[in-house]
PDB file of C-alpha atoms in Angstrom:
ATOM      1  CA  MET C 526      83.736  94.985  91.889  1.00  0.00           C
ATOM      2  CA  THR C 527      85.576  93.627  89.065  1.00  0.00           C
ATOM      3  CA  HIS C 528      88.663  91.549  89.544  1.00  0.00           C
ATOM      4  CA  PRO C 529      91.854  93.505  88.913  1.00  0.00           C
ATOM      5  CA  SER C 530      93.191  92.785  85.382  1.00  0.00           C
ATOM      6  CA  PRO C 531      96.761  90.900  85.035  1.00  0.00           C
ATOM      7  CA  VAL C 532      98.318  94.279  84.167  1.00  0.00           C
ATOM      8  CA  GLU C 533      97.001  95.946  87.349  1.00  0.00           C
ATOM      9  CA  LEU C 534      98.204  92.463  89.592  1.00  0.00           C
ATOM     10  CA  ALA C 535     101.664  93.271  87.879  1.00  0.00           C
ATOM     11  CA  ALA C 536     101.752  96.787  88.557  1.00  0.00           C
ATOM     12  CA  ALA C 537     100.973  95.978  92.334  1.00  0.00           C
ATOM     13  CA  LYS C 538     103.768  93.832  92.625  1.00  0.00           C
ATOM     14  CA  VAL C 539     106.344  96.293  90.948  1.00  0.00           C
ATOM     15  CA  LEU C 540     105.001  98.806  92.989  1.00  0.00           C
ATOM     16  CA  LEU C 541     105.514  96.987  96.368  1.00  0.00           C
ATOM     17  CA  GLU C 542     108.586  95.282  95.438  1.00  0.00           C
ATOM     18  CA  PRO C 543     110.940  97.666  97.644  1.00  0.00           C
ATOM     19  CA  TRP C 544     108.864  96.773 100.407  1.00  0.00           C
ATOM     20  CA  ARG C 545     108.567  93.152  99.835  1.00  0.00           C
ATOM     21  CA  TRP C 546     112.226  92.998  99.712  1.00  0.00           C
ATOM     22  CA  LEU C 547     112.642  95.030 103.193  1.00  0.00           C
ATOM     23  CA  THR C 548     110.329  92.819 104.872  1.00  0.00           C
ATOM     24  CA  ALA C 549     110.954  89.326 103.160  1.00  0.00           C
ATOM     25  CA  PRO C 550     107.288  87.998 103.820  1.00  0.00           C
ATOM     26  CA  ARG C 551     107.405  84.188 105.035  1.00  0.00           C
ATOM     27  CA  PHE C 552     104.503  81.972 104.687  1.00  0.00           C
ATOM     28  CA  SER C 553     103.490  78.696 106.559  1.00  0.00           C
ATOM     29  CA  GLY C 554     100.460  76.619 106.002  1.00  0.00           C
ATOM     30  CA  LEU C 555      99.669  77.384 102.670  1.00  0.00           C
ATOM     31  CA  GLU C 556      98.773  73.544 102.080  1.00  0.00           C
ATOM     32  CA  HIS C 557      95.765  74.362 104.049  1.00  0.00           C
ATOM     33  CA  LEU C 558      94.495  77.036 101.426  1.00  0.00           C
ATOM     34  CA  PRO C 559      91.883  74.989  99.000  1.00  0.00           C
ATOM     35  CA  ARG C 560      92.490  75.821  95.388  1.00  0.00           C
ATOM     36  CA  ASP C 561      89.271  74.142  94.306  1.00  0.00           C
ATOM     37  CA  ARG C 562      86.451  76.192  95.773  1.00  0.00           C
ATOM     38  CA  PRO C 563      86.139  79.947  97.049  1.00  0.00           C
ATOM     39  CA  VAL C 564      87.097  80.628 100.593  1.00  0.00           C
ATOM     40  CA  LEU C 565      86.878  83.057 103.276  1.00  0.00           C
ATOM     41  CA  VAL C 566      90.006  84.038 105.073  1.00  0.00           C
ATOM     42  CA  ALA C 567      89.710  85.647 108.533  1.00  0.00           C
ATOM     43  CA  ALA C 568      93.128  87.407 109.558  1.00  0.00           C
ATOM     44  CA  ASN C 569      93.971  89.396 112.672  1.00  0.00           C
ATOM     45  CA  HIS C 570      94.876  93.104 111.906  1.00  0.00           C
ATOM     46  CA  THR C 571      98.126  94.417 112.832  1.00  0.00           C
ATOM     47  CA  LEU C 572      98.928  97.972 113.710  1.00  0.00           C
ATOM     48  CA  MET C 573      98.299 100.496 110.659  1.00  0.00           C
ATOM     49  CA  GLY C 574      97.104  97.762 108.592  1.00  0.00           C
ATOM     50  CA  VAL C 575      98.322  98.806 105.183  1.00  0.00           C
ATOM     51  CA  LEU C 576     102.076  97.305 106.203  1.00  0.00           C
ATOM     52  CA  ASP C 577     101.276  94.092 105.491  1.00  0.00           C
ATOM     53  CA  ALA C 578      98.130  93.249 103.961  1.00  0.00           C
ATOM     54  CA  PRO C 579      98.922  94.121 100.334  1.00  0.00           C
ATOM     55  CA  LEU C 580     101.901  91.424 100.631  1.00  0.00           C
ATOM     56  CA  LEU C 581      99.918  89.146 102.119  1.00  0.00           C
ATOM     57  CA  VAL C 582      97.275  89.268  99.206  1.00  0.00           C
ATOM     58  CA  LEU C 583     100.118  89.267  96.674  1.00  0.00           C
ATOM     59  CA  GLY C 584     102.141  86.899  98.293  1.00  0.00           C
ATOM     60  CA  LEU C 585      99.299  84.145  98.729  1.00  0.00           C
ATOM     61  CA  HIS C 586      98.754  84.709  94.888  1.00  0.00           C
ATOM     62  CA  ASP C 587     102.135  84.124  93.843  1.00  0.00           C
ATOM     63  CA  HIS C 588     102.409  80.877  95.884  1.00  0.00           C
ATOM     64  CA  THR C 589      99.018  79.548  95.331  1.00  0.00           C
ATOM     65  CA  GLY C 590      97.252  81.174  92.417  1.00  0.00           C
ATOM     66  CA  VAL C 591      94.614  82.417  94.650  1.00  0.00           C
ATOM     67  CA  PHE C 592      93.160  86.146  94.598  1.00  0.00           C
ATOM     68  CA  LEU C 593      91.674  87.057  97.685  1.00  0.00           C
ATOM     69  CA  ARG C 594      89.091  89.969  97.543  1.00  0.00           C
ATOM     70  CA  ALA C 595      89.770  92.043 100.473  1.00  0.00           C
ATOM     71  CA  LEU C 596      86.743  93.777 102.510  1.00  0.00           C
ATOM     72  CA  GLY C 597      88.255  97.218 103.414  1.00  0.00           C
ATOM     73  CA  ASP C 598      86.628  99.557 106.280  1.00  0.00           C
ATOM     74  CA  HIS C 599      84.200 102.129 105.069  1.00  0.00           C
ATOM     75  CA  LEU C 600      86.674 104.960 105.675  1.00  0.00           C
ATOM     76  CA  HIS C 601      89.088 103.880 103.156  1.00  0.00           C
ATOM     77  CA  PHE C 602      86.339 104.559 100.733  1.00  0.00           C
ATOM     78  CA  ARG C 603      85.880 108.274 101.828  1.00  0.00           C
ATOM     79  CA  VAL C 604      89.118 109.212 100.598  1.00  0.00           C
ATOM     80  CA  PRO C 605      89.035 110.339  97.299  1.00  0.00           C
ATOM     81  CA  ILE C 606      92.107 108.563  94.946  1.00  0.00           C
ATOM     82  CA  TRP C 607      92.762 106.056  97.655  1.00  0.00           C
ATOM     83  CA  ARG C 608      89.461 104.358  97.119  1.00  0.00           C
ATOM     84  CA  ASP C 609      90.131 104.283  93.573  1.00  0.00           C
ATOM     85  CA  LEU C 610      93.712 102.571  94.101  1.00  0.00           C
ATOM     86  CA  LEU C 611      92.658 100.313  96.542  1.00  0.00           C
ATOM     87  CA  ALA C 612      89.398  99.291  93.952  1.00  0.00           C
ATOM     88  CA  HIS C 613      91.939  98.905  91.233  1.00  0.00           C
ATOM     89  CA  PHE C 614      93.574  96.242  93.396  1.00  0.00           C
ATOM     90  CA  GLY C 615      90.891  94.167  94.417  1.00  0.00           C
ATOM     91  CA  THR C 616      89.652  95.693  97.728  1.00  0.00           C
ATOM     92  CA  VAL C 617      86.071  96.039  98.311  1.00  0.00           C
ATOM     93  CA  ASP C 618      84.022  98.593 100.737  1.00  0.00           C
ATOM     94  CA  GLY C 619      83.354  95.810 103.527  1.00  0.00           C
ATOM     95  CA  SER C 620      79.733  95.985 103.389  1.00  0.00           C
ATOM     96  CA  ARG C 621      77.411  92.765 103.740  1.00  0.00           C
ATOM     97  CA  ALA C 622      75.721  93.454 100.728  1.00  0.00           C
ATOM     98  CA  ASN C 623      79.314  93.489  98.964  1.00  0.00           C
ATOM     99  CA  CYS C 624      80.243  90.381 100.716  1.00  0.00           C
ATOM    100  CA  ARG C 625      77.375  88.605  99.631  1.00  0.00           C
ATOM    101  CA  ARG C 626      77.823  89.826  96.023  1.00  0.00           C
ATOM    102  CA  LEU C 627      81.231  88.386  96.124  1.00  0.00           C
ATOM    103  CA  MET C 628      80.353  85.200  97.663  1.00  0.00           C
ATOM    104  CA  ARG C 629      77.362  84.513  94.992  1.00  0.00           C
ATOM    105  CA  ALA C 630      80.164  85.069  92.232  1.00  0.00           C
ATOM    106  CA  GLY C 631      82.471  82.571  93.868  1.00  0.00           C
ATOM    107  CA  GLU C 632      85.182  84.664  94.798  1.00  0.00           C
ATOM    108  CA  SER C 633      87.745  84.443  97.652  1.00  0.00           C
ATOM    109  CA  ILE C 634      87.793  86.927 100.374  1.00  0.00           C
ATOM    110  CA  LEU C 635      89.939  88.195 103.353  1.00  0.00           C
ATOM    111  CA  VAL C 636      88.191  89.583 106.183  1.00  0.00           C
ATOM    112  CA  PHE C 637      89.655  91.350 109.348  1.00  0.00           C
ATOM    113  CA  PRO C 638      87.112  91.112 111.833  1.00  0.00           C
ATOM    114  CA  GLY C 639      88.809  93.524 113.998  1.00  0.00           C
ATOM    115  CA  GLY C 640      88.373  96.237 111.409  1.00  0.00           C
ATOM    116  CA  GLY C 641      89.586  99.902 112.482  1.00  0.00           C
ATOM    117  CA  ARG C 642      89.751  99.228 116.290  1.00  0.00           C
ATOM    118  CA  GLU C 643      92.290  96.356 115.808  1.00  0.00           C
ATOM    119  CA  VAL C 644      94.296  98.633 113.134  1.00  0.00           C
ATOM    120  CA  PHE C 645      94.869 101.365 115.493  1.00  0.00           C
ATOM    121  CA  LYS C 646      95.397  99.872 118.480  1.00  0.00           C
ATOM    122  CA  HIS C 647      96.413 101.251 122.064  1.00  0.00           C
ATOM    123  CA  LYS C 648      99.464 100.409 124.200  1.00  0.00           C
ATOM    124  CA  ARG C 649      99.768  97.189 125.604  1.00  0.00           C
ATOM    125  CA  GLU C 650      97.441  95.470 122.659  1.00  0.00           C
ATOM    126  CA  GLN C 651      99.938  93.935 120.589  1.00  0.00           C
ATOM    127  CA  TYR C 652      98.874  90.782 118.689  1.00  0.00           C
ATOM    128  CA  GLN C 653      95.537  91.071 120.573  1.00  0.00           C
ATOM    129  CA  LEU C 654      92.408  90.419 118.744  1.00  0.00           C
ATOM    130  CA  ILE C 655      89.897  93.079 119.403  1.00  0.00           C
ATOM    131  CA  TRP C 656      86.747  91.762 117.499  1.00  0.00           C
ATOM    132  CA  LYS C 657      83.749  93.153 119.978  1.00  0.00           C
ATOM    133  CA  GLU C 658      80.688  91.309 119.292  1.00  0.00           C
ATOM    134  CA  ARG C 659      81.471  90.686 115.635  1.00  0.00           C
ATOM    135  CA  VAL C 660      80.009  87.797 114.025  1.00  0.00           C
ATOM    136  CA  GLY C 661      78.807  88.677 110.880  1.00  0.00           C
ATOM    137  CA  PHE C 662      81.978  87.057 108.882  1.00  0.00           C
ATOM    138  CA  VAL C 663      80.717  83.762 110.211  1.00  0.00           C
ATOM    139  CA  ARG C 664      76.986  84.161 109.262  1.00  0.00           C
ATOM    140  CA  LEU C 665      77.909  85.229 105.588  1.00  0.00           C
ATOM    141  CA  ALA C 666      80.189  81.724 105.713  1.00  0.00           C
ATOM    142  CA  VAL C 667      77.423  79.275 106.760  1.00  0.00           C
ATOM    143  CA  GLN C 668      74.522  81.247 104.352  1.00  0.00           C
ATOM    144  CA  PHE C 669      76.991  80.340 101.435  1.00  0.00           C
ATOM    145  CA  GLY C 670      79.019  77.218 102.892  1.00  0.00           C
ATOM    146  CA  TYR C 671      82.220  78.710 102.777  1.00  0.00           C
ATOM    147  CA  PRO C 672      85.073  77.442 104.649  1.00  0.00           C
ATOM    148  CA  ILE C 673      86.698  79.731 106.621  1.00  0.00           C
ATOM    149  CA  VAL C 674      90.567  79.630 106.538  1.00  0.00           C
ATOM    150  CA  PRO C 675      91.927  81.360 109.922  1.00  0.00           C
ATOM    151  CA  LEU C 676      95.110  83.553 109.010  1.00  0.00           C
ATOM    152  CA  ALA C 677      97.700  84.934 111.342  1.00  0.00           C
ATOM    153  CA  ALA C 678      99.828  87.575 110.720  1.00  0.00           C
ATOM    154  CA  VAL C 679     102.987  88.841 112.486  1.00  0.00           C
ATOM    155  CA  GLY C 680     105.938  91.276 112.277  1.00  0.00           C
ATOM    156  CA  ALA C 681     104.189  94.863 111.245  1.00  0.00           C
ATOM    157  CA  GLU C 682     103.272  95.394 115.008  1.00  0.00           C
ATOM    158  CA  GLU C 683     107.118  95.864 115.623  1.00  0.00           C
ATOM    159  CA  CYS C 684     107.407  98.339 112.695  1.00  0.00           C
ATOM    160  CA  TYR C 685     106.308 101.360 114.923  1.00  0.00           C
ATOM    161  CA  ASP C 686     106.043 102.070 118.707  1.00  0.00           C
ATOM    162  CA  ILE C 687     102.811 103.441 119.734  1.00  0.00           C
ATOM    163  CA  LEU C 688     103.757 107.088 121.535  1.00  0.00           C
ATOM    164  CA  VAL C 689     100.035 108.168 122.181  1.00  0.00           C
ATOM    165  CA  ASP C 690      96.929 106.194 121.570  1.00  0.00           C
ATOM    166  CA  SER C 691      93.613 107.319 121.192  1.00  0.00           C
ATOM    167  CA  ASP C 692      92.348 107.253 124.844  1.00  0.00           C
ATOM    168  CA  GLU C 693      95.592 109.497 125.721  1.00  0.00           C
ATOM    169  CA  LEU C 694      94.537 111.782 122.729  1.00  0.00           C
ATOM    170  CA  LEU C 695      91.059 112.220 124.024  1.00  0.00           C
ATOM    171  CA  GLN C 696      92.252 113.485 127.210  1.00  0.00           C
ATOM    172  CA  THR C 697      94.025 116.254 125.736  1.00  0.00           C
ATOM    173  CA  PRO C 698      92.995 119.507 125.009  1.00  0.00           C
ATOM    174  CA  LEU C 699      92.260 117.839 121.509  1.00  0.00           C
ATOM    175  CA  GLY C 700      89.857 115.523 122.828  1.00  0.00           C
ATOM    176  CA  PRO C 701      86.951 117.645 122.192  1.00  0.00           C
ATOM    177  CA  LEU C 702      87.825 118.809 118.723  1.00  0.00           C
ATOM    178  CA  LEU C 703      88.615 114.944 117.964  1.00  0.00           C
ATOM    179  CA  ARG C 704      85.309 113.390 119.368  1.00  0.00           C
ATOM    180  CA  ARG C 705      83.447 116.057 116.890  1.00  0.00           C
ATOM    181  CA  ILE C 706      85.711 115.036 113.971  1.00  0.00           C
ATOM    182  CA  ALA C 707      86.252 111.317 114.107  1.00  0.00           C
ATOM    183  CA  PRO C 708      83.386 109.157 112.564  1.00  0.00           C
ATOM    184  CA  ARG C 709      84.285 106.552 115.397  1.00  0.00           C
ATOM    185  CA  PRO C 710      85.912 107.705 118.571  1.00  0.00           C
ATOM    186  CA  ASP C 711      87.049 104.458 119.336  1.00  0.00           C
ATOM    187  CA  GLU C 712      89.204 104.321 116.005  1.00  0.00           C
ATOM    188  CA  ILE C 713      91.744 107.386 116.048  1.00  0.00           C
ATOM    189  CA  PRO C 714      94.882 106.838 114.979  1.00  0.00           C
ATOM    190  CA  PRO C 715      97.642 106.488 117.342  1.00  0.00           C
ATOM    191  CA  LEU C 716     101.002 108.478 117.089  1.00  0.00           C
ATOM    192  CA  VAL C 717     103.689 106.348 116.092  1.00  0.00           C
ATOM    193  CA  HIS C 718     107.305 106.518 115.889  1.00  0.00           C
ATOM    194  CA  GLY C 719     109.526 104.134 113.878  1.00  0.00           C
ATOM    195  CA  ILE C 720     112.505 105.200 111.959  1.00  0.00           C
ATOM    196  CA  GLY C 721     111.287 108.778 112.068  1.00  0.00           C
ATOM    197  CA  PRO C 722     107.854 108.821 110.819  1.00  0.00           C
ATOM    198  CA  LEU C 723     108.969 105.729 108.503  1.00  0.00           C
ATOM    199  CA  PRO C 724     108.196 101.910 109.641  1.00  0.00           C
ATOM    200  CA  ARG C 725     111.024  99.658 110.436  1.00  0.00           C
ATOM    201  CA  PRO C 726     111.529  96.849 107.954  1.00  0.00           C
ATOM    202  CA  GLU C 727     110.779  93.964 110.134  1.00  0.00           C
ATOM    203  CA  ARG C 728     110.059  90.558 108.348  1.00  0.00           C
ATOM    204  CA  PHE C 729     106.939  89.549 107.937  1.00  0.00           C
ATOM    205  CA  TYR C 730     105.171  86.106 108.992  1.00  0.00           C
ATOM    206  CA  PHE C 731     101.865  84.724 107.778  1.00  0.00           C
ATOM    207  CA  HIS C 732     100.570  81.112 109.071  1.00  0.00           C
ATOM    208  CA  LEU C 733      97.452  79.633 107.507  1.00  0.00           C
ATOM    209  CA  GLY C 734      95.262  77.135 109.638  1.00  0.00           C
ATOM    210  CA  ARG C 735      93.128  74.205 108.869  1.00  0.00           C
ATOM    211  CA  PRO C 736      90.117  75.641 107.374  1.00  0.00           C
ATOM    212  CA  ILE C 737      86.753  75.383 109.316  1.00  0.00           C
ATOM    213  CA  GLU C 738      84.251  73.931 107.404  1.00  0.00           C
ATOM    214  CA  THR C 739      80.610  75.669 107.298  1.00  0.00           C
ATOM    215  CA  ALA C 740      79.035  73.407 104.446  1.00  0.00           C
ATOM    216  CA  PRO C 741      77.445  71.137 107.030  1.00  0.00           C
ATOM    217  CA  TRP C 742      75.014  74.067 108.332  1.00  0.00           C
ATOM    218  CA  ARG C 743      74.616  75.976 105.157  1.00  0.00           C
ATOM    219  CA  GLY C 744      71.755  78.443 105.612  1.00  0.00           C
ATOM    220  CA  GLN C 745      71.778  78.230 109.203  1.00  0.00           C
ATOM    221  CA  GLN C 746      73.250  81.478 109.316  1.00  0.00           C
ATOM    222  CA  ASP C 747      70.218  82.959 111.845  1.00  0.00           C
ATOM    223  CA  ASP C 748      71.423  80.189 114.635  1.00  0.00           C
ATOM    224  CA  ASP C 749      73.069  82.746 117.114  1.00  0.00           C
ATOM    225  CA  ALA C 750      74.748  79.788 119.119  1.00  0.00           C
ATOM    226  CA  LEU C 751      76.259  78.224 116.125  1.00  0.00           C
ATOM    227  CA  CYS C 752      77.889  81.250 114.662  1.00  0.00           C
ATOM    228  CA  LEU C 753      79.168  82.059 118.155  1.00  0.00           C
ATOM    229  CA  ARG C 754      80.836  78.935 118.431  1.00  0.00           C
ATOM    230  CA  LEU C 755      82.421  78.575 115.017  1.00  0.00           C
ATOM    231  CA  ARG C 756      83.553  82.464 115.345  1.00  0.00           C
ATOM    232  CA  GLU C 757      85.219  81.406 118.786  1.00  0.00           C
ATOM    233  CA  ARG C 758      86.822  78.471 116.728  1.00  0.00           C
ATOM    234  CA  VAL C 759      88.275  81.140 113.960  1.00  0.00           C
ATOM    235  CA  ARG C 760      89.453  83.329 117.031  1.00  0.00           C
ATOM    236  CA  ARG C 761      91.175  80.380 118.625  1.00  0.00           C
ATOM    237  CA  ALA C 762      93.178  78.994 115.948  1.00  0.00           C
ATOM    238  CA  ILE C 763      94.246  82.570 114.838  1.00  0.00           C
ATOM    239  CA  GLN C 764      95.610  83.119 118.555  1.00  0.00           C
ATOM    240  CA  ARG C 765      97.503  79.699 118.392  1.00  0.00           C
ATOM    241  CA  GLY C 766      98.863  80.917 114.957  1.00  0.00           C
ATOM    242  CA  ILE C 767     100.003  83.943 116.431  1.00  0.00           C
ATOM    243  CA  ARG C 768     101.696  82.022 119.084  1.00  0.00           C
ATOM    244  CA  GLN C 769     103.522  79.862 116.690  1.00  0.00           C
ATOM    245  CA  LEU C 770     105.002  82.793 114.488  1.00  0.00           C
ATOM    246  CA  LEU C 771     106.186  84.358 117.475  1.00  0.00           C
ATOM    247  CA  ALA C 772     108.054  81.339 118.716  1.00  0.00           C
ATOM    248  CA  ASP C 773     109.074  80.821 114.620  1.00  0.00           C
ATOM    249  CA  ARG C 774     110.527  84.195 114.683  1.00  0.00           C
ATOM    250  CA  ALA C 775     112.226  84.022 117.601  1.00  0.00           C
ATOM    251  CA  ARG C 776     114.305  80.852 116.255  1.00  0.00           C
ATOM    252  CA  ASP C 777     114.797  82.740 112.456  1.00  0.00           C
ATOM    253  CA  PRO C 778     118.354  83.714 112.264  1.00  0.00           C
ATOM    254  CA  GLN C 779     117.268  85.573 109.011  1.00  0.00           C
ATOM    255  CA  ARG C 780     114.554  88.019 110.749  1.00  0.00           C
ATOM    256  CA  SER C 781     116.706  91.235 110.825  1.00  0.00           C
ATOM    257  CA  LEU C 782     117.592  92.885 107.802  1.00  0.00           C
ATOM    258  CA  PRO C 783     121.335  93.176 108.321  1.00  0.00           C
ATOM    259  CA  ALA C 784     121.327  89.073 108.713  1.00  0.00           C
ATOM    260  CA  ARG C 785     119.708  88.943 105.484  1.00  0.00           C
ATOM    261  CA  LEU C 786     121.526  91.432 103.595  1.00  0.00           C
ATOM    262  CA  LEU C 787     124.896  89.665 105.168  1.00  0.00           C
ATOM    263  CA  ARG C 788     123.486  86.027 103.970  1.00  0.00           C
ATOM    264  CA  GLN C 789     123.237  87.725 100.389  1.00  0.00           C
ATOM    265  CA  VAL C 790     126.574  89.013 100.354  1.00  0.00           C
ATOM    266  CA  ARG C 791     128.030  85.594 101.252  1.00  0.00           C
ATOM    267  CA  ARG C 792     126.116  84.213  98.402  1.00  0.00           C
ATOM    268  CA  ALA C 793     127.300  86.505  95.774  1.00  0.00           C
ATOM    269  CA  THR C 794     131.012  86.090  96.787  1.00  0.00           C
ATOM    270  CA  ARG C 795     130.850  82.427  97.223  1.00  0.00           C
ATOM    271  CA  PRO C 796     133.630  80.944  94.832  1.00  0.00           C
ATOM    272  CA  ARG C 797     131.843  78.981  92.270  1.00  0.00           C
ATOM    273  CA  SER C 798     133.410  75.361  91.840  1.00  0.00           C
ATOM    274  CA  ARG C 799     135.027  74.908  88.340  1.00  0.00           C
ATOM    275  CA  PRO C 800     134.016  72.077  86.356  1.00  0.00           C
ATOM    276  CA  ARG C 801     136.225  69.390  85.973  1.00  0.00           C
TER     277      ARG C 801
END
């Protein structure tokens, strides 16, 4: 549960720099992220999850100084070495008990209400929010009076095409085996294709919406109707953010990697004016 040190953060940025350069993350709505108090940022999870989440956390830290403690799926913490790497960079096993500990310590938190099911999307589910009946993140925000900042992410869904999703895999001869070994049968990774097994270097876009305050209802976390209303406000705000980012991306002349490379070449070769 310890906060990553400056050395660990610097190491993470060096490790991720090639991917950051390839994807050129673009942030908007940064003015909506409070700097004077801890917040709970709720975001949509994109396909495969790990493609954009680290750049989101480190990018927000670079732009705002706010470091988000990401709540990770329990499955991550069953994998030796990988779980230690996540912990070094501030990710916490996403249990309610751990979230309460972070809130009592005044940490800012990143949560993906869609969890693993939203990461391992099926065909034709691009940029859909798959939250089921989850409302726990809202209950905790209300309990501690945390503002909820909705965050939309676009880009990683295009890094891969889904060839075979979990529904289709379960219909194959492997289905009985997958049902026995998968911790949760609805969260089986799809078979995907990008540049072969590698992801395409799509540009990533992130947008933060206005904070949704919970302080007026602090301590009323057992009010089911209240928590559902707040959850719906968060969900609608993220969906609006996704639509806005998709429209922004369609107008972005620097969306593709070749366009960004050409721009850098032109800048590098532009004649400099001589001082008079």
